[in-house]
Coordinates of N, CA, C and O in Angstrom, one line a residue:
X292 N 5.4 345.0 145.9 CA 4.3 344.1 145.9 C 4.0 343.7 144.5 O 4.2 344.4 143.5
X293 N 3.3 342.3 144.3 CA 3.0 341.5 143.0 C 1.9 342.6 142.4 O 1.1 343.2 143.1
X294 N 1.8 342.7 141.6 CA 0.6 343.6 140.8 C 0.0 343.0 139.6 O -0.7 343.6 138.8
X295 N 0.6 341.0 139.5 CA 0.5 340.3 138.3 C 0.1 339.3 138.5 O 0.8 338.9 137.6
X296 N -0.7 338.1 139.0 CA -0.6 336.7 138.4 C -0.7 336.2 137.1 O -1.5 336.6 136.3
X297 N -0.1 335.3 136.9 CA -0.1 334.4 135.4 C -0.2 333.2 135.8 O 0.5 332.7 136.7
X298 N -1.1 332.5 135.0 CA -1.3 330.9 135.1 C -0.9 330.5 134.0 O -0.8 331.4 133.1
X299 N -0.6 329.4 133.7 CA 0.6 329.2 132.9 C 0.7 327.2 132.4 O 1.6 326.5 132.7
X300 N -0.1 327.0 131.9 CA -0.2 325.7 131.3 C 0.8 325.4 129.7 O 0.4 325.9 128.6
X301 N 1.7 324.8 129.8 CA 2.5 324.8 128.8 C 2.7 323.2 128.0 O 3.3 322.2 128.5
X302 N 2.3 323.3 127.1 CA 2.1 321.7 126.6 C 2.8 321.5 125.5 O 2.2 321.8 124.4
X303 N 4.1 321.0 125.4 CA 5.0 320.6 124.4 C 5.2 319.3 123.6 O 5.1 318.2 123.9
X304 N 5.4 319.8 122.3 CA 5.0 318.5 121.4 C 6.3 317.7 121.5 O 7.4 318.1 122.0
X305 N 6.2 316.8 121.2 CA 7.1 315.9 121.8 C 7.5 314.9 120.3 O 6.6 314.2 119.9
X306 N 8.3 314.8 119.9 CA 9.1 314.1 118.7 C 8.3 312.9 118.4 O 7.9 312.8 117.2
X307 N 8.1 311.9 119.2 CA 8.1 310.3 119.1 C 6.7 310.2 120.3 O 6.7 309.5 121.3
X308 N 5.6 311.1 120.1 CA 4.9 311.1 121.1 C 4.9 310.8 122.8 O 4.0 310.7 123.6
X309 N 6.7 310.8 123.0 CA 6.8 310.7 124.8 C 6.2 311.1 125.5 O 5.4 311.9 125.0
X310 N 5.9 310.9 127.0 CA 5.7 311.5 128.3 C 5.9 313.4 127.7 O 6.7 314.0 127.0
X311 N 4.8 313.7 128.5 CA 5.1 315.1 128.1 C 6.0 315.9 129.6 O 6.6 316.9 129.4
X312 N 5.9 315.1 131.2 CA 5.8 315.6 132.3 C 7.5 316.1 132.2 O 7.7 317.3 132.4
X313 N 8.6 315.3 131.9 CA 10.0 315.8 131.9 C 10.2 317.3 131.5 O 10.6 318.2 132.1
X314 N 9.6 317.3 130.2 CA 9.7 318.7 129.8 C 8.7 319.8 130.6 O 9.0 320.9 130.2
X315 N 8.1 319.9 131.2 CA 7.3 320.5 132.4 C 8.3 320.7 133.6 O 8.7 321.8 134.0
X316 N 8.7 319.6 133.9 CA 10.1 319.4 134.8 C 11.0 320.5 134.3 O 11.3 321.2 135.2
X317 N 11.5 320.9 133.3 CA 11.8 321.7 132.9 C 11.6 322.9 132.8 O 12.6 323.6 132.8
X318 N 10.3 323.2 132.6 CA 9.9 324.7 132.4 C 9.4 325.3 133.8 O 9.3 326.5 133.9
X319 N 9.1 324.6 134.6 CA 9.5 324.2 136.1 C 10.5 325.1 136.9 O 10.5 325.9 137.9
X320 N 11.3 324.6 136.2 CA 12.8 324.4 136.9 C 13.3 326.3 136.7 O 13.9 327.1 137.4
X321 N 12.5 326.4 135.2 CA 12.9 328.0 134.7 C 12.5 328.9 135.9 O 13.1 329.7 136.6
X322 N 10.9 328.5 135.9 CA 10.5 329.3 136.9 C 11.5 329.8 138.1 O 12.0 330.8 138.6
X323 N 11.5 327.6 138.4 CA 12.3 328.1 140.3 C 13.6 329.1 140.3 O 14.0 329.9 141.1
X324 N 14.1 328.9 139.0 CA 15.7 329.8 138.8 C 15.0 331.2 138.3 O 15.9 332.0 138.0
X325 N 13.9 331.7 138.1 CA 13.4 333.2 138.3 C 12.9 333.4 139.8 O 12.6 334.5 140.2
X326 N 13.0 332.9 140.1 CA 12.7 333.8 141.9 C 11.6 334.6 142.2 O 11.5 335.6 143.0
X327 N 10.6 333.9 141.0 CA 9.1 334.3 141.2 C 8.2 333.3 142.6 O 8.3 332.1 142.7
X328 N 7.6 334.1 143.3 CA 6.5 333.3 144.1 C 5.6 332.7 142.6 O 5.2 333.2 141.5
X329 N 5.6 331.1 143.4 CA 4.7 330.3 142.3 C 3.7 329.2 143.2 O 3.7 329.0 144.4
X330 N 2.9 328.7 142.3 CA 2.4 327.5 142.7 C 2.1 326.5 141.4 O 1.6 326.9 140.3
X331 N 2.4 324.8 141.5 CA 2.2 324.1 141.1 C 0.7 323.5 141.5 O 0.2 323.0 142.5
X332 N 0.2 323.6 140.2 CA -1.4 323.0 140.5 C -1.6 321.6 139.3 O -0.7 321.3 138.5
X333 N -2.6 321.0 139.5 CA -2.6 319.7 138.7 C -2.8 319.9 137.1 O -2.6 319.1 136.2
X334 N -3.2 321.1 136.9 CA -3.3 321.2 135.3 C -2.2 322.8 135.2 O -2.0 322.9 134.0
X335 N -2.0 323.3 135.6 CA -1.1 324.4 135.6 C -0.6 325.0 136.7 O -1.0 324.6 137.9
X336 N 0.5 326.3 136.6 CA 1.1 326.7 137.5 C 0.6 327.9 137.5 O 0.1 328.5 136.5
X337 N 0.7 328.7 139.0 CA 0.8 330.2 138.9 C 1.7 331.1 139.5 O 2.2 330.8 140.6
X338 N 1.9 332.2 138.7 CA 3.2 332.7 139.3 C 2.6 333.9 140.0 O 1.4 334.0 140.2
X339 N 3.5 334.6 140.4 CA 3.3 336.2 141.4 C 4.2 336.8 140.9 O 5.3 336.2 140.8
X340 N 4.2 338.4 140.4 CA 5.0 339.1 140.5 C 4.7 340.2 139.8 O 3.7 340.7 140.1
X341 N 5.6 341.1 138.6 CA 6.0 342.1 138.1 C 5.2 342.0 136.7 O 5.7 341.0 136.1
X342 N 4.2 342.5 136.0 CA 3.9 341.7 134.5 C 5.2 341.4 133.3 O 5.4 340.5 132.6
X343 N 5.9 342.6 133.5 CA 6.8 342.3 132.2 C 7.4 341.5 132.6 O 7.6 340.5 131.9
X344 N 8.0 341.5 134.2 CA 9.1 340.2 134.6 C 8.1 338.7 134.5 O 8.7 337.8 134.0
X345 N 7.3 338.6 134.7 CA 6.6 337.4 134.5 C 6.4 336.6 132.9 O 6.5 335.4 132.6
X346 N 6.0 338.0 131.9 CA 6.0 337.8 130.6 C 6.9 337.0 130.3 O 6.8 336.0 129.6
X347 N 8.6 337.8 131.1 CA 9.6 337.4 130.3 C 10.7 336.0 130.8 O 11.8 335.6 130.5
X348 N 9.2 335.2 132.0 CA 9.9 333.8 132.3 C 8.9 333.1 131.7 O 9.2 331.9 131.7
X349 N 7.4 333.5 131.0 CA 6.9 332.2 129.8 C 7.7 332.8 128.8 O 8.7 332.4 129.4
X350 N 7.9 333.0 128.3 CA 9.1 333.1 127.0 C 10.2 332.9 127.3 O 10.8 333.0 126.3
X351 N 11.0 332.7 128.2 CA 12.4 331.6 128.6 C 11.7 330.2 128.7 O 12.2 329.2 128.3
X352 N 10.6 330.4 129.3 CA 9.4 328.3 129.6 C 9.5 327.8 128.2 O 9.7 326.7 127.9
X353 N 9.2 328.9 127.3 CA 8.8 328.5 126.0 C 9.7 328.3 124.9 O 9.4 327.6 123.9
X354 N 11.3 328.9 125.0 CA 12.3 328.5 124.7 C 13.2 327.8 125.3 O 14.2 327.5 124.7
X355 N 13.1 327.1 127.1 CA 13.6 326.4 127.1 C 13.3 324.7 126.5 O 14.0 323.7 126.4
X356 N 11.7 325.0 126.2 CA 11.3 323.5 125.6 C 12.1 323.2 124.2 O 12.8 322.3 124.1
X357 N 11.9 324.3 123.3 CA 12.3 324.1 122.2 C 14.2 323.4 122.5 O 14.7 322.3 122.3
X358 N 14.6 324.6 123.1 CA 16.0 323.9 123.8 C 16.5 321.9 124.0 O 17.4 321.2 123.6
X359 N 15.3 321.7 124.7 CA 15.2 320.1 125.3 C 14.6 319.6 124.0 O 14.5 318.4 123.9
X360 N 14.4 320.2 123.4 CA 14.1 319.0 122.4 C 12.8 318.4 121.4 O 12.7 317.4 120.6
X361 N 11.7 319.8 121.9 CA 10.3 319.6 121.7 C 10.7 320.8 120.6 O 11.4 321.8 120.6
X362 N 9.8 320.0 119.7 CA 9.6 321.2 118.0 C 8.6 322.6 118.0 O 8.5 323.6 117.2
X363 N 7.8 322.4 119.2 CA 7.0 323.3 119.0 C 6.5 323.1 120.5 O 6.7 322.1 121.2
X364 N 5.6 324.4 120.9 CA 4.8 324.4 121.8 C 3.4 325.4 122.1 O 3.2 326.4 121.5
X365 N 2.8 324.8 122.9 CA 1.7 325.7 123.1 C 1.6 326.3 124.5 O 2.2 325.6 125.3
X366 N 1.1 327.4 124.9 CA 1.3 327.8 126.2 C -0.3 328.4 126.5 O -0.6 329.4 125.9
X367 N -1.2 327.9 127.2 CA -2.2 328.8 127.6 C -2.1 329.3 128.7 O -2.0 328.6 129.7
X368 N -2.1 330.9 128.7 CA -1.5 332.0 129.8 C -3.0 332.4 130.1 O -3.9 332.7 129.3
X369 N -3.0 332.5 131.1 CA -4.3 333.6 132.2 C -3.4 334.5 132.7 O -2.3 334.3 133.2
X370 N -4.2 335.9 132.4 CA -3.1 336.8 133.3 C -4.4 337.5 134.3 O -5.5 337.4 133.8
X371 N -4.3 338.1 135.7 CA -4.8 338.8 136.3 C -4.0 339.9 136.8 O -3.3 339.6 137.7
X372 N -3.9 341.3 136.4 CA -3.6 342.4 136.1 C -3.8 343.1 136.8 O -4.9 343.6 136.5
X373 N -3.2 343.9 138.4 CA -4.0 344.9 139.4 C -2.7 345.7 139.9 O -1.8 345.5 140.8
X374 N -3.1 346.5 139.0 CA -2.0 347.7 139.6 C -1.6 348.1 140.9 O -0.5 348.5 141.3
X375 N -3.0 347.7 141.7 CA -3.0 347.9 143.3 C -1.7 347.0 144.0 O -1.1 347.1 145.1
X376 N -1.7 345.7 142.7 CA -1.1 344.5 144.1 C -2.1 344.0 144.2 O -3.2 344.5 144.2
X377 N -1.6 342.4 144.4 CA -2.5 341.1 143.6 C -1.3 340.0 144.4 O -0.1 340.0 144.1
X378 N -1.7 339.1 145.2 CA -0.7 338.1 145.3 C -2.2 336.8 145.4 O -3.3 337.1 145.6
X379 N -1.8 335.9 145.2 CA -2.5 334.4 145.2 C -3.4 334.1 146.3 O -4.5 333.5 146.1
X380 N -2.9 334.5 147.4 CA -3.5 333.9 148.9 C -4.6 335.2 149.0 O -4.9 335.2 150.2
X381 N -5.1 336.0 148.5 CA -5.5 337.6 148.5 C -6.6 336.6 147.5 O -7.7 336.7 148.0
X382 N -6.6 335.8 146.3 CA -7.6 335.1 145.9 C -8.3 334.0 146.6 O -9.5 333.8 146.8
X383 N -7.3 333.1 147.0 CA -7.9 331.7 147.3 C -8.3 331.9 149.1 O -8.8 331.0 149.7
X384 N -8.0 332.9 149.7 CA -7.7 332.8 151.4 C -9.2 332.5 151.9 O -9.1 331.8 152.9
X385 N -10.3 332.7 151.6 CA -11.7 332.3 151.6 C -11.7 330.9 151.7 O -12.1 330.2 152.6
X386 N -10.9 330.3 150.4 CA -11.0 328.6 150.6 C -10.4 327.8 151.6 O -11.0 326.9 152.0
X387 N -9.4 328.1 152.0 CA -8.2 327.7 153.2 C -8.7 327.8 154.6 O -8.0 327.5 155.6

């Protein structure tokens, strides 16, 4: 069971001031190729799982930007932390 969420807003500087959304598309993409339960929300994502394994897919997010082409980046991470086991729908299932 998940014992981690992370929210995960990652905002990449971009050379010539571009669209920032491709490179999102990208850090995106890292997630879906970790085989973390996630969700896409309108200002960030959240993931489900392991903390270190979670840690260690924003720091692939955050090197794959650099990769595509962005000089730098910022990432604001929320983490919620429960040893017990912690999955997403266990927070929001009141709202639904």
């Amino acid at each position: 069971m998940a014992n981690t969420l992370v929210s995960i807003q990652i905002i990449p500087k971009t050379k010539n001031g571009e669209d920032v959304i491709p490179y999102v598309d990208e850090a995106i993409q890292v997630i879906e190729e970790s085989g973390v339960n996630y969700q896409v929300n309108a200002l960030e994502t959240t993931l489900e799982g392991d903390l270190s394994h979670l840690l260690s897919v924003v720091e692939k997010m955050n090197k794959k930007m650099i990769k595509v082409g962005s000089p730098s980046v910022i990432s604001q991470v929320k983490i919620a932390y429960h040893p017990e086991g912690i999955t997403m729908d266990q927070l929001t299932e009141k709202y639904r």
